[in-house]
PDB file of C-alpha atoms and ligand atoms in Angstrom:
ATOM      1  CA  MET V1448      -6.457 -15.215  -9.804  1.00  0.00           C
ATOM      2  CA  ILE V1449      -7.219 -11.978  -7.908  1.00  0.00           C
ATOM      3  CA  ASN V1450      -7.919  -8.831  -8.835  1.00  0.00           C
ATOM      4  CA  ILE V1451      -6.036  -6.252  -7.450  1.00  0.00           C
ATOM      5  CA  GLY V1452      -6.664  -2.640  -7.297  1.00  0.00           C
ATOM      6  CA  VAL V1453      -3.128  -0.322  -6.393  1.00  0.00           C
ATOM      7  CA  LEU V1454      -3.733   3.225  -5.131  1.00  0.00           C
ATOM      8  CA  ALA V1455      -0.700   5.266  -5.412  1.00  0.00           C
ATOM      9  CA  SER V1456       0.192   8.923  -5.142  1.00  0.00           C
ATOM     10  CA  GLY V1457       3.378   8.976  -6.116  1.00  0.00           C
ATOM     11  CA  ARG V1458       6.724   7.505  -7.520  1.00  0.00           C
ATOM     12  CA  GLY V1459       5.034   3.627  -7.887  1.00  0.00           C
ATOM     13  CA  THR V1460       8.385   1.573  -6.929  1.00  0.00           C
ATOM     14  CA  ASN V1461       6.552  -0.668  -4.819  1.00  0.00           C
ATOM     15  CA  LEU V1462       3.892  -0.820  -7.552  1.00  0.00           C
ATOM     16  CA  GLN V1463       6.736  -1.677 -10.237  1.00  0.00           C
ATOM     17  CA  ALA V1464       7.586  -4.457  -7.438  1.00  0.00           C
ATOM     18  CA  ILE V1465       4.260  -6.017  -7.837  1.00  0.00           C
ATOM     19  CA  ILE V1466       4.142  -5.509 -11.120  1.00  0.00           C
ATOM     20  CA  GLU V1467       7.236  -7.490 -11.719  1.00  0.00           C
ATOM     21  CA  ALA V1468       6.417 -10.463  -8.753  1.00  0.00           C
ATOM     22  CA  ILE V1469       2.683 -10.621 -11.081  1.00  0.00           C
ATOM     23  CA  GLU V1470       4.843 -10.750 -14.380  1.00  0.00           C
ATOM     24  CA  GLU V1471       7.098 -13.746 -12.466  1.00  0.00           C
ATOM     25  CA  GLY V1472       4.243 -15.600 -11.614  1.00  0.00           C
ATOM     26  CA  LYS V1473       5.068 -15.129  -7.780  1.00  0.00           C
ATOM     27  CA  ILE V1474       1.226 -13.806  -7.449  1.00  0.00           C
ATOM     28  CA  LYS V1475      -1.375 -15.439  -8.873  1.00  0.00           C
ATOM     29  CA  GLY V1476      -3.614 -12.497  -9.599  1.00  0.00           C
ATOM     30  CA  GLU V1477      -3.866  -9.395 -11.975  1.00  0.00           C
ATOM     31  CA  ILE V1478      -3.941  -5.529 -11.628  1.00  0.00           C
ATOM     32  CA  LYS V1479      -7.101  -4.034 -13.423  1.00  0.00           C
ATOM     33  CA  VAL V1480      -6.296  -0.796 -12.632  1.00  0.00           C
ATOM     34  CA  VAL V1481      -4.742   2.102 -10.606  1.00  0.00           C
ATOM     35  CA  VAL V1482      -5.922   5.126  -9.251  1.00  0.00           C
ATOM     36  CA  SER V1483      -4.198   8.333  -7.930  1.00  0.00           C
ATOM     37  CA  ASP V1484      -5.176  11.108  -6.916  1.00  0.00           C
ATOM     38  CA  ASN V1485      -1.656  13.102  -8.422  1.00  0.00           C
ATOM     39  CA  PRO V1486      -2.110  13.416 -12.343  1.00  0.00           C
ATOM     40  CA  ASN V1487       1.616  13.681 -12.488  1.00  0.00           C
ATOM     41  CA  ALA V1488       2.059  10.331 -10.317  1.00  0.00           C
ATOM     42  CA  HIS V1489       4.914   8.497 -11.990  1.00  0.00           C
ATOM     43  CA  ALA V1490       2.946   5.720 -10.943  1.00  0.00           C
ATOM     44  CA  LEU V1491       0.365   6.092 -13.481  1.00  0.00           C
ATOM     45  CA  LYS V1492       3.026   6.155 -16.199  1.00  0.00           C
ATOM     46  CA  ARG V1493       4.442   3.068 -14.957  1.00  0.00           C
ATOM     47  CA  ALA V1494       1.239   1.304 -15.234  1.00  0.00           C
ATOM     48  CA  GLN V1495       0.504   2.503 -18.680  1.00  0.00           C
ATOM     49  CA  GLN V1496       3.655   1.060 -19.760  1.00  0.00           C
ATOM     50  CA  TYR V1497       2.032  -2.691 -18.620  1.00  0.00           C
ATOM     51  CA  LEU V1498      -1.072  -1.402 -20.082  1.00  0.00           C
ATOM     52  CA  ILE V1499      -2.785  -1.368 -16.578  1.00  0.00           C
ATOM     53  CA  ASP V1500      -5.904   0.768 -16.574  1.00  0.00           C
ATOM     54  CA  THR V1501      -5.696   4.096 -14.758  1.00  0.00           C
ATOM     55  CA  ARG V1502      -7.828   6.198 -13.192  1.00  0.00           C
ATOM     56  CA  TYR V1503      -6.829   9.869 -11.708  1.00  0.00           C
ATOM     57  CA  ILE V1504      -9.637  11.201  -9.486  1.00  0.00           C
ATOM     58  CA  ASP V1505      -9.773  14.753  -8.457  1.00  0.00           C
ATOM     59  CA  PHE V1506     -10.346  14.728  -4.722  1.00  0.00           C
ATOM     60  CA  LYS V1507     -11.258  18.748  -5.371  1.00  0.00           C
ATOM     61  CA  GLU V1508     -14.075  17.733  -7.259  1.00  0.00           C
ATOM     62  CA  PHE V1509     -15.581  16.152  -4.479  1.00  0.00           C
ATOM     63  CA  LYS V1510     -17.810  17.838  -1.705  1.00  0.00           C
ATOM     64  CA  ASN V1511     -16.466  15.551   1.057  1.00  0.00           C
ATOM     65  CA  ARG V1512     -14.234  12.513   1.572  1.00  0.00           C
ATOM     66  CA  GLU V1513     -17.347  10.626   1.749  1.00  0.00           C
ATOM     67  CA  GLU V1514     -17.945  11.009  -1.971  1.00  0.00           C
ATOM     68  CA  TYR V1515     -14.638  10.939  -3.287  1.00  0.00           C
ATOM     69  CA  ASP V1516     -14.287   7.317  -1.452  1.00  0.00           C
ATOM     70  CA  LYS V1517     -17.250   6.178  -3.212  1.00  0.00           C
ATOM     71  CA  GLU V1518     -16.196   7.667  -6.689  1.00  0.00           C
ATOM     72  CA  ILE V1519     -12.879   5.178  -5.845  1.00  0.00           C
ATOM     73  CA  ILE V1520     -15.118   2.455  -5.036  1.00  0.00           C
ATOM     74  CA  LYS V1521     -17.269   2.613  -7.680  1.00  0.00           C
ATOM     75  CA  THR V1522     -14.273   2.217  -9.960  1.00  0.00           C
ATOM     76  CA  LEU V1523     -12.808  -0.695  -7.663  1.00  0.00           C
ATOM     77  CA  LYS V1524     -16.526  -2.324  -8.070  1.00  0.00           C
ATOM     78  CA  GLU V1525     -16.576  -2.143 -11.968  1.00  0.00           C
ATOM     79  CA  LYS V1526     -13.307  -3.856 -11.868  1.00  0.00           C
ATOM     80  CA  LYS V1527     -14.282  -6.630  -9.835  1.00  0.00           C
ATOM     81  CA  ILE V1528     -11.135  -5.918  -6.929  1.00  0.00           C
ATOM     82  CA  ASP V1529     -10.698  -8.550  -4.454  1.00  0.00           C
ATOM     83  CA  LEU V1530      -7.871  -6.500  -2.987  1.00  0.00           C
ATOM     84  CA  VAL V1531      -6.964  -3.046  -2.482  1.00  0.00           C
ATOM     85  CA  VAL V1532      -3.117  -2.112  -2.710  1.00  0.00           C
ATOM     86  CA  LEU V1533      -2.286   0.980  -0.989  1.00  0.00           C
ATOM     87  CA  ALA V1534       1.131   1.892  -2.460  1.00  0.00           C
ATOM     88  CA  GLY V1535       2.305   5.236  -1.593  1.00  0.00           C
ATOM     89  CA  HIS V1536      -0.763   6.120  -1.443  1.00  0.00           C
ATOM     90  CA  MET V1537      -1.000   9.887   0.678  1.00  0.00           C
ATOM     91  CA  ARG V1538      -4.493  10.348   1.419  1.00  0.00           C
ATOM     92  CA  ILE V1539      -6.021   8.788   4.542  1.00  0.00           C
ATOM     93  CA  LEU V1540      -9.742   6.837   3.417  1.00  0.00           C
ATOM     94  CA  GLY V1541     -12.334   6.945   5.341  1.00  0.00           C
ATOM     95  CA  PRO V1542     -14.395   4.742   7.559  1.00  0.00           C
ATOM     96  CA  TYR V1543     -16.692   3.985   4.579  1.00  0.00           C
ATOM     97  CA  PHE V1544     -14.027   2.879   2.175  1.00  0.00           C
ATOM     98  CA  ILE V1545     -12.469   0.789   5.043  1.00  0.00           C
ATOM     99  CA  ARG V1546     -15.937  -0.814   5.987  1.00  0.00           C
ATOM    100  CA  THR V1547     -16.395  -1.485   2.343  1.00  0.00           C
ATOM    101  CA  TYR V1548     -13.630  -3.417   1.468  1.00  0.00           C
ATOM    102  CA  LYS V1549     -12.804  -4.310   5.071  1.00  0.00           C
ATOM    103  CA  ASN V1550      -9.690  -6.893   5.479  1.00  0.00           C
ATOM    104  CA  LYS V1551      -9.437  -5.729   2.227  1.00  0.00           C
ATOM    105  CA  ILE V1552      -7.146  -3.361   2.182  1.00  0.00           C
ATOM    106  CA  MET V1553      -3.146  -3.514   2.551  1.00  0.00           C
ATOM    107  CA  ASN V1554      -0.424  -0.870   3.259  1.00  0.00           C
ATOM    108  CA  ILE V1555       3.173  -0.812   3.284  1.00  0.00           C
ATOM    109  CA  HIS V1556       4.588   1.579   6.144  1.00  0.00           C
ATOM    110  CA  PRO V1557       8.305   2.297   6.056  1.00  0.00           C
ATOM    111  CA  ALA V1558       9.166   1.854   9.454  1.00  0.00           C
ATOM    112  CA  LEU V1559       8.512  -1.397  12.191  1.00  0.00           C
ATOM    113  CA  LEU V1560       4.859  -0.805  13.297  1.00  0.00           C
ATOM    114  CA  PRO V1561       3.637   0.306  15.994  1.00  0.00           C
ATOM    115  CA  SER V1562       6.906   2.836  15.884  1.00  0.00           C
ATOM    116  CA  PHE V1563       6.990   5.854  13.916  1.00  0.00           C
ATOM    117  CA  PRO V1564       3.216   5.263  12.160  1.00  0.00           C
ATOM    118  CA  GLY V1565       2.355   8.631  10.168  1.00  0.00           C
ATOM    119  CA  LEU V1566       4.328  10.741   7.778  1.00  0.00           C
ATOM    120  CA  ASN V1567       7.882  10.869   7.432  1.00  0.00           C
ATOM    121  CA  ALA V1568       8.640   7.917   9.099  1.00  0.00           C
ATOM    122  CA  GLN V1569      12.429   7.326   8.210  1.00  0.00           C
ATOM    123  CA  LYS V1570      13.021  10.875   9.506  1.00  0.00           C
ATOM    124  CA  GLN V1571      11.450  10.320  12.946  1.00  0.00           C
ATOM    125  CA  ALA V1572      13.398   7.101  13.365  1.00  0.00           C
ATOM    126  CA  VAL V1573      16.715   9.010  12.397  1.00  0.00           C
ATOM    127  CA  GLU V1574      15.831  11.487  14.754  1.00  0.00           C
ATOM    128  CA  TYR V1575      14.636   9.389  17.692  1.00  0.00           C
ATOM    129  CA  GLY V1576      18.318   7.072  17.321  1.00  0.00           C
ATOM    130  CA  ILE V1577      16.890   4.094  17.012  1.00  0.00           C
ATOM    131  CA  LYS V1578      19.532   1.226  15.541  1.00  0.00           C
ATOM    132  CA  ILE V1579      16.957  -0.921  14.078  1.00  0.00           C
ATOM    133  CA  SER V1580      14.089   0.052  11.630  1.00  0.00           C
ATOM    134  CA  GLY V1581      11.922  -1.194   8.599  1.00  0.00           C
ATOM    135  CA  CYS V1582       8.823  -1.798   7.135  1.00  0.00           C
ATOM    136  CA  THR V1583       5.575  -3.234   7.766  1.00  0.00           C
ATOM    137  CA  VAL V1584       2.821  -4.653   5.422  1.00  0.00           C
ATOM    138  CA  HIS V1585      -0.703  -4.611   7.234  1.00  0.00           C
ATOM    139  CA  PHE V1586      -3.614  -4.185   7.020  1.00  0.00           C
ATOM    140  CA  VAL V1587      -6.184  -1.242   6.672  1.00  0.00           C
ATOM    141  CA  ASP V1588      -8.437  -0.324   9.485  1.00  0.00           C
ATOM    142  CA  GLU V1589     -10.005   2.650  10.393  1.00  0.00           C
ATOM    143  CA  GLY V1590      -6.512   4.386  12.451  1.00  0.00           C
ATOM    144  CA  VAL V1591      -3.545   5.381  11.180  1.00  0.00           C
ATOM    145  CA  ASP V1592      -0.764   2.739  10.471  1.00  0.00           C
ATOM    146  CA  SER V1593      -2.864   1.032  13.158  1.00  0.00           C
ATOM    147  CA  GLY V1594      -4.287  -2.530  11.403  1.00  0.00           C
ATOM    148  CA  PRO V1595      -3.337  -6.199  11.601  1.00  0.00           C
ATOM    149  CA  ILE V1596       0.563  -6.191  10.726  1.00  0.00           C
ATOM    150  CA  ILE V1597       1.050  -9.478   8.191  1.00  0.00           C
ATOM    151  CA  LEU V1598       5.080  -9.152   7.159  1.00  0.00           C
ATOM    152  CA  GLN V1599       7.895  -6.802   8.674  1.00  0.00           C
ATOM    153  CA  LYS V1600      11.153  -6.643   8.019  1.00  0.00           C
ATOM    154  CA  ALA V1601      14.305  -5.423   9.879  1.00  0.00           C
ATOM    155  CA  VAL V1602      17.257  -3.192   8.738  1.00  0.00           C
ATOM    156  CA  GLU V1603      20.097  -1.683  10.573  1.00  0.00           C
ATOM    157  CA  VAL V1604      20.430   2.035  10.863  1.00  0.00           C
ATOM    158  CA  SER V1605      24.253   3.431  11.498  1.00  0.00           C
ATOM    159  CA  ASP V1606      25.794   6.307  13.050  1.00  0.00           C
ATOM    160  CA  ASP V1607      26.146   7.862   9.829  1.00  0.00           C
ATOM    161  CA  ASP V1608      22.440   7.464   8.300  1.00  0.00           C
ATOM    162  CA  THR V1609      20.407   9.943   6.899  1.00  0.00           C
ATOM    163  CA  GLU V1610      16.605  10.073   6.702  1.00  0.00           C
ATOM    164  CA  GLU V1611      17.403   9.862   2.746  1.00  0.00           C
ATOM    165  CA  SER V1612      19.852   6.578   2.928  1.00  0.00           C
ATOM    166  CA  LEU V1613      17.331   4.812   5.531  1.00  0.00           C
ATOM    167  CA  ALA V1614      14.398   5.448   3.383  1.00  0.00           C
ATOM    168  CA  GLU V1615      16.624   3.665   0.452  1.00  0.00           C
ATOM    169  CA  LYS V1616      17.870   0.874   2.910  1.00  0.00           C
ATOM    170  CA  ILE V1617      13.924   0.117   3.759  1.00  0.00           C
ATOM    171  CA  LEU V1618      12.813   0.624   0.108  1.00  0.00           C
ATOM    172  CA  LYS V1619      14.697  -1.797  -0.744  1.00  0.00           C
ATOM    173  CA  GLU V1620      13.103  -4.505   1.540  1.00  0.00           C
ATOM    174  CA  GLU V1621       9.375  -3.134   0.817  1.00  0.00           C
ATOM    175  CA  HIS V1622      10.246  -3.997  -2.495  1.00  0.00           C
ATOM    176  CA  GLN V1623      10.583  -8.103  -1.217  1.00  0.00           C
ATOM    177  CA  ILE V1624       7.697  -8.219   1.410  1.00  0.00           C
ATOM    178  CA  TYR V1625       4.994  -6.323  -0.083  1.00  0.00           C
ATOM    179  CA  PRO V1626       4.475  -8.527  -3.220  1.00  0.00           C
ATOM    180  CA  TRP V1627       5.195 -11.467  -0.771  1.00  0.00           C
ATOM    181  CA  ALA V1628       1.755 -10.769   1.414  1.00  0.00           C
ATOM    182  CA  ILE V1629       0.317 -10.399  -1.533  1.00  0.00           C
ATOM    183  CA  GLN V1630       1.249 -13.447  -2.344  1.00  0.00           C
ATOM    184  CA  LEU V1631      -0.400 -14.924   0.379  1.00  0.00           C
ATOM    185  CA  PHE V1632      -3.100 -13.590   0.363  1.00  0.00           C
ATOM    186  CA  SER V1633      -3.716 -14.478  -3.437  1.00  0.00           C
ATOM    187  CA  GLN V1634      -2.526 -18.293  -2.053  1.00  0.00           C
ATOM    188  CA  GLY V1635      -5.312 -17.608   0.821  1.00  0.00           C
ATOM    189  CA  ARG V1636      -3.174 -17.577   3.723  1.00  0.00           C
ATOM    190  CA  LEU V1637      -3.475 -15.086   5.650  1.00  0.00           C
ATOM    191  CA  MET V1638      -6.001 -15.188   8.499  1.00  0.00           C
ATOM    192  CA  ILE V1639      -7.115 -12.452  10.537  1.00  0.00           C
ATOM    193  CA  LYS V1640      -8.325 -13.239  14.376  1.00  0.00           C
ATOM    194  CA  GLY V1641      -8.307  -9.868  16.617  1.00  0.00           C
ATOM    195  CA  ARG V1642      -5.641  -8.041  15.550  1.00  0.00           C
ATOM    196  CA  LYS V1643      -3.393 -10.949  14.424  1.00  0.00           C
ATOM    197  CA  VAL V1644      -2.831 -12.163  11.379  1.00  0.00           C
ATOM    198  CA  PHE V1645      -1.783 -15.997  11.254  1.00  0.00           C
ATOM    199  CA  ILE V1646       0.373 -17.261   8.149  1.00  0.00           C
ATOM    200  CA  LYS V1647      -1.224 -20.773   6.873  1.00  0.00           C
TER     201      LYS V1647
HETATM  202  C1  GRF B 319       6.971   4.191   0.636  1.00  0.00           C
HETATM  203  O1  GRF B 319       8.390   4.109   1.403  1.00  0.00           O
HETATM  204  C2  GRF B 319       5.918   3.221   1.241  1.00  0.00           C
HETATM  205  O2  GRF B 319       6.620   2.640   2.405  1.00  0.00           O
HETATM  206  C3  GRF B 319       4.977   4.469   1.460  1.00  0.00           C
HETATM  207  O3  GRF B 319       5.210   5.409   0.863  1.00  0.00           O
HETATM  208  C4  GRF B 319       6.347   4.854  -0.174  1.00  0.00           C
HETATM  209  C5  GRF B 319       5.780   4.850  -1.520  1.00  0.00           C
HETATM  210  O4  GRF B 319       7.012   4.669  -2.251  1.00  0.00           O
HETATM  211  N1  GRF B 319       3.642   4.161   2.011  1.00  0.00           N
HETATM  212  P1  GRF B 319       6.812   4.202  -4.583  1.00  0.00           P
HETATM  213  O5  GRF B 319       5.697   5.051  -4.477  1.00  0.00           O
HETATM  214  O6  GRF B 319       6.324   2.784  -3.930  1.00  0.00           O
HETATM  215  O7  GRF B 319       7.952   4.169  -4.728  1.00  0.00           O
END
């Protein structure tokens, strides 16, 4: 059983998919806390519905990012978190955070990395005119969406796709591969060598 801490800023559909995978027994673990930088994040409400502990931490109350990160870490340590899952977390974590949870932070990105990192990946993809996009689950390093890749899933982009329709297609796949990646982690099957992840 692993203890999972989720960081989320928004609607929390990936959080929901992870909660369901745990309930179905696919992930041997428990979400011990959901932390948000947004008091109105729907993710917090979803967590509360399942009686998961939640924390809102206001970035403005801290003098810099490291102090803010330390406050989140304090919460994660209290809960003995083994894996930090970023699920629509809109704030970049600082080097101190990344070092504290080295190879224990996962993120999902709505593009096939290393294409279209950063914000508005689906918009970038549609505007670029690519034919295939998708989503990527990766470990988080100190760069932006640059850490070792765990799983990817492709979707076709059609001529009439908009940012919204592509985002919707990708999201369906996100809800499959994110719980799967966490499942693999919980089974101790992910091995990182350099920037590659091997699945045992
Ligand atoms: C997803 O598109 C994910 O790829 C990105 O942020 C979005 C979060 O959506 N990192 P949700 O809050 O899980 O619904």
